Coordinates of C-alpha atoms in Angstrom, one line a residue:
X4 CA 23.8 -62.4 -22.1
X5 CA 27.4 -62.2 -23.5
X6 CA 27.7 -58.9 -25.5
X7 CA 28.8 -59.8 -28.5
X8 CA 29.3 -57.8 -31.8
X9 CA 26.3 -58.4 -34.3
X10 CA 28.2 -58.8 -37.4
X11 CA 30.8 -61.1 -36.2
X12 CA 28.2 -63.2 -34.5
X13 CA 26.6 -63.3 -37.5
X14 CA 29.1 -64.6 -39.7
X15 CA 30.3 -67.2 -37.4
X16 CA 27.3 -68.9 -36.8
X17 CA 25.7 -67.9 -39.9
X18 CA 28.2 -67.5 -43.0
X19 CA 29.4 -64.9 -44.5
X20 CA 26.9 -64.7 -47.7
X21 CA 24.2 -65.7 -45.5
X22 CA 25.6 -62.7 -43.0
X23 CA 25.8 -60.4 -46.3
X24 CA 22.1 -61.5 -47.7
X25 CA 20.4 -60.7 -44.1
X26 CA 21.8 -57.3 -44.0
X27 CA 20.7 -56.5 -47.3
X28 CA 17.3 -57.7 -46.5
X29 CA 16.9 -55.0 -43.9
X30 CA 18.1 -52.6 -46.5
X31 CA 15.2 -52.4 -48.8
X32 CA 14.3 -49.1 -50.0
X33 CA 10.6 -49.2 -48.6
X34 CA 12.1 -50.2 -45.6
X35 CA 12.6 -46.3 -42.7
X36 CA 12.5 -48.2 -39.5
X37 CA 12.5 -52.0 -39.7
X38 CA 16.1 -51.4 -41.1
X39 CA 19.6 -52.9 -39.8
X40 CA 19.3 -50.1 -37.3
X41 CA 16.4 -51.9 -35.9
X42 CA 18.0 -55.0 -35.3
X43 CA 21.4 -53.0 -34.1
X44 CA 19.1 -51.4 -31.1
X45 CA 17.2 -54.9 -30.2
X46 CA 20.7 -56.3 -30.2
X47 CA 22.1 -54.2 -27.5
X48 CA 19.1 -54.4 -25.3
X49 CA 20.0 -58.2 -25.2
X50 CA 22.2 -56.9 -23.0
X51 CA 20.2 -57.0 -19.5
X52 CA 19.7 -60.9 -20.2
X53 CA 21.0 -62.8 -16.7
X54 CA 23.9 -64.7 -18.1
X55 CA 22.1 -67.9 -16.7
X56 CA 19.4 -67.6 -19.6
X57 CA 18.8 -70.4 -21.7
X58 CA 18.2 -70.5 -25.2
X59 CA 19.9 -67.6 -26.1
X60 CA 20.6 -69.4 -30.0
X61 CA 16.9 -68.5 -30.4
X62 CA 16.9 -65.4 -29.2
X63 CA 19.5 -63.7 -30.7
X64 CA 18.0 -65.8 -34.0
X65 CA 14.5 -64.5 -33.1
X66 CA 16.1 -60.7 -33.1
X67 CA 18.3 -61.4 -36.5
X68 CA 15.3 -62.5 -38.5
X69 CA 12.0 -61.2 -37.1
X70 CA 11.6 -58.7 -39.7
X71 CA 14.1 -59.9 -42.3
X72 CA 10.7 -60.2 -44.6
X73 CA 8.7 -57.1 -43.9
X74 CA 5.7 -55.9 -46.4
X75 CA 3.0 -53.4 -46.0
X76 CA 1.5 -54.3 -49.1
X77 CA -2.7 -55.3 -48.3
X78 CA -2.1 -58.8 -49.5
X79 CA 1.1 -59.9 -47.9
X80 CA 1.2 -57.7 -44.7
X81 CA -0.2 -60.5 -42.5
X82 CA 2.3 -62.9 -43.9
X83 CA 5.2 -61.2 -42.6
X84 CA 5.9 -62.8 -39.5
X85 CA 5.6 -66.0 -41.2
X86 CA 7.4 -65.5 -44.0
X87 CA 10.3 -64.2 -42.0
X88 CA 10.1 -67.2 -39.5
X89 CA 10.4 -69.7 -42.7
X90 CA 13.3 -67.9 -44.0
X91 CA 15.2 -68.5 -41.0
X92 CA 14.7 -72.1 -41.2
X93 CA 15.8 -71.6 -44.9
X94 CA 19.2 -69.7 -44.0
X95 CA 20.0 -72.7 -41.1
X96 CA 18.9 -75.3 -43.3
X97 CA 22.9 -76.3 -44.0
X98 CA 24.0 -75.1 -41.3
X99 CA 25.6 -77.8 -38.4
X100 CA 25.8 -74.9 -35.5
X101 CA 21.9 -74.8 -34.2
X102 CA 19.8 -77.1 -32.5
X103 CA 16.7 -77.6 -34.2
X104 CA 15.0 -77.1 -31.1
X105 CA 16.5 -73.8 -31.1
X106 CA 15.8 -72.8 -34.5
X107 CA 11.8 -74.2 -34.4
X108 CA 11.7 -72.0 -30.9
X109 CA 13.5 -68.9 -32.8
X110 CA 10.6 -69.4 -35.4
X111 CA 8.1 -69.6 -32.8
X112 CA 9.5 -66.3 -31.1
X113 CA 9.0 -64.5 -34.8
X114 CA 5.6 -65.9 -35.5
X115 CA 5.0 -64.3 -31.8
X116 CA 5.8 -60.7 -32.9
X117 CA 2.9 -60.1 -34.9
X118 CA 0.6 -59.4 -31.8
X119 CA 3.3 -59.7 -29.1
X120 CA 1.3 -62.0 -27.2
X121 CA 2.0 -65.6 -26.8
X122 CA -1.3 -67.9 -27.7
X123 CA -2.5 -71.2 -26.7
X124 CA 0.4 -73.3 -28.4
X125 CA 2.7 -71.9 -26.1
X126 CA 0.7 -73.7 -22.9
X127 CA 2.9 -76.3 -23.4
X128 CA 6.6 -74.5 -23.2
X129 CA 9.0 -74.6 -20.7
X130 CA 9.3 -71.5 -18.8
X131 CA 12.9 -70.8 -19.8
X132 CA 11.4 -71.0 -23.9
X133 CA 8.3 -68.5 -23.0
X134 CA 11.2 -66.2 -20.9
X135 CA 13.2 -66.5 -24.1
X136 CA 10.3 -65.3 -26.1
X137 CA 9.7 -62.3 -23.4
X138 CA 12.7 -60.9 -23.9
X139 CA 12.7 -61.0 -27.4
X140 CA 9.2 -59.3 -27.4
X141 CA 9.9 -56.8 -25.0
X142 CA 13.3 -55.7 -27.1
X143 CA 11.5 -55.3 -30.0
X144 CA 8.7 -52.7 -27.8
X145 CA 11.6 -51.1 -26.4
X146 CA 11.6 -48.2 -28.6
X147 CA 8.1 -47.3 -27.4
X148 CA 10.0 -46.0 -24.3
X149 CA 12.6 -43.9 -25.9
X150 CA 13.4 -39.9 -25.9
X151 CA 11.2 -37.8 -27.2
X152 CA 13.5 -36.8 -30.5
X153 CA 13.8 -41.1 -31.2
X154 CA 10.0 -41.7 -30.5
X155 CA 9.1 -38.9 -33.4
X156 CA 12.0 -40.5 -35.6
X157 CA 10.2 -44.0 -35.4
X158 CA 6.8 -42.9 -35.2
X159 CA 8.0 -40.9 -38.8
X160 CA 9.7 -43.5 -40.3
X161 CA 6.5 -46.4 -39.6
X162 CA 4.5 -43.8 -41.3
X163 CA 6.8 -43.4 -44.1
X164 CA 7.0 -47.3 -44.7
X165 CA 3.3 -47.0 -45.2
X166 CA 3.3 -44.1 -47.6
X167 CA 1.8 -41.9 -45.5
X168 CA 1.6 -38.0 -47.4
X169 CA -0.7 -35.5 -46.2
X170 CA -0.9 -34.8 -49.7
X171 CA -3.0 -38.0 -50.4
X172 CA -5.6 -37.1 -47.7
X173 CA -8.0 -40.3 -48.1
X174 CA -4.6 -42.4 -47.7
X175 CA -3.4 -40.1 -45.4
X176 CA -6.6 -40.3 -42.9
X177 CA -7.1 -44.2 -43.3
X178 CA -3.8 -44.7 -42.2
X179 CA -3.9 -42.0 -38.8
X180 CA -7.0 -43.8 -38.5
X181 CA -5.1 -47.4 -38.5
X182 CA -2.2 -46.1 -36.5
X183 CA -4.7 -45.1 -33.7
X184 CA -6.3 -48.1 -33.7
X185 CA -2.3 -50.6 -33.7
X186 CA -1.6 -47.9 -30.7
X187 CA -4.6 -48.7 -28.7
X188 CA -4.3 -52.2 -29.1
X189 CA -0.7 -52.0 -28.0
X190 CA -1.9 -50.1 -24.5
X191 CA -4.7 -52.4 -24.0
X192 CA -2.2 -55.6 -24.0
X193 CA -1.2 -54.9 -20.5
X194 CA 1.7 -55.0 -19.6
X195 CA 3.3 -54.2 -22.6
X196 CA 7.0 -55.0 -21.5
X197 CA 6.7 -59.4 -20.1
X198 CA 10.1 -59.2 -18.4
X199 CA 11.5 -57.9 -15.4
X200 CA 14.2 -56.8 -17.2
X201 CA 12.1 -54.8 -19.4
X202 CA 9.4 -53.8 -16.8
X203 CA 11.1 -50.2 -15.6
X204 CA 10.0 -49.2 -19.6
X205 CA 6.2 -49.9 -18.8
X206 CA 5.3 -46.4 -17.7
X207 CA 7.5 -44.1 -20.2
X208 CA 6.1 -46.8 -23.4
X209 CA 2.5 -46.0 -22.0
X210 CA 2.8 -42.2 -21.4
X211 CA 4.7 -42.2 -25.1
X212 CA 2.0 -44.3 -26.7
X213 CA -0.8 -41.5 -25.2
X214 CA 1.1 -39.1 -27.0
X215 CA 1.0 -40.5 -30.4
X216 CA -2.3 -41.1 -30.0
X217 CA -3.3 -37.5 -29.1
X218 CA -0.8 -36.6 -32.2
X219 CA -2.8 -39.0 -34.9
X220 CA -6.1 -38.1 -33.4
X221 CA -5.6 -34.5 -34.1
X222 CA -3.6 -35.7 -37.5
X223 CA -7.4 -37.1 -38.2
X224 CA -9.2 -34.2 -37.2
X225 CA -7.6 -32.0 -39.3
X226 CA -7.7 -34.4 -42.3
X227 CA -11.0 -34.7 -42.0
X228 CA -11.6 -31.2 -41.7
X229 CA -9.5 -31.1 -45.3
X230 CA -12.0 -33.0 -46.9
X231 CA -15.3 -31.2 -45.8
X232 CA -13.9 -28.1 -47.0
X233 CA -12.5 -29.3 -50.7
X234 CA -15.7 -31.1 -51.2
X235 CA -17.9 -28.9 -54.3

């Protein structure tokens, strides 16, 4: 695909106040890693696209807004994806520059991200829609191939969005205990990376993924061994 600066991207095709309320969305306080920076990196990894693909409205829609609503609150956590999908329609709503095909398939994309898998409703797609959705997936996994000093940064700042202290040691172990759990389902989904574009990440995202594990196991561990020894 056509590298093409974010921003200006943005506020051609999307406005300016539109342009200015999507940034700010990612800028949430709560928010350490599903920032702007986030959708900066997914952005660039657009980049190895063929220049043939096809809907490349939705994908670089899919990337703008996937996580534009982002919660980690019990109650509206599993809303996110869904929530962020319907505020895309919301921001294109006025807006003469997308076809709706491409803005219900950049909704579909978004919907997609919540398990990174793409379920029966997608039987009937083209190929060049689930390809489009592929890539979008894989950019967003990318990071679980990156160098050792950005894997700690993101694997920090995900625990930070959930509040994560060692501090608070029975909010502390049920979240190492949750992370463990999001990690191994990530492995199990093989292949993690759809595309051959994305493919030569499969092995470094696996080996990185083993790590964290090993890191939040032992994280566990010594929580747990916290608590036996404060009990009276």
């Amino acid at each position: 695909m056509q590298d093409v600066p974010i921003l200006d991207w943005c506020r051609h095709y999307l406005g300016e106040v539109a342009t200015r309320q999507l940034v700010d969305a990612y800028g949430e306080t709560h928010r350490h890693y599903h920032t702007w920076s986030h959708i900066e990196s997914m952005w660039k990894h657009l980049g190895v696209i063929p220049e043939y693909a096809e809907h490349t409205d939705a994908i670089r829609l899919a990337v703008l807004f996937h996580d534009v609503v982002y919660s980690t609150q019990p109650q509206t956590y599993g809303l996110n994806e869904v929530r962020s999908a319907q505020t895309l329609r919301d921001a294109v709503r006025a807006s003469s520059k997308f076809a709706l095909e491409e803005v219900e398939l950049a909704a579909a994309i978004i919907e997609a991200t919540k398990t990174h898998r793409l379920d029966k409703q997608w039987d009937g797609q083209s190929h060049a829609a689930i390809q489009a959705a592929h890539w979008v997936l894989d950019a967003d996994m990318a990071v679980l191939a990156a160098s050792d000093d950005e894997l700690e940064k993101y694997d920090t700042d995900i625990a930070r969005e959930w509040g994560y202290s060692e501090s608070n040691g029975e909010h502390a172990l049920l979240f190492a205990k949750g992370r463990i759990q999001a990690l191994l389902g990530m492995m199990m989904q093989w292949p993690v990376f759809h595309s051959n574009e994305f493919s030569h990440l499969e092995k470094p995202a696996v080996r990185n993924m083993e790590r964290l594990v090993l890191k939040w196991k032992q994280a566990q561990t010594a929580l747990e061994h916290r608590s036996l020894c404060e009990k009276p």
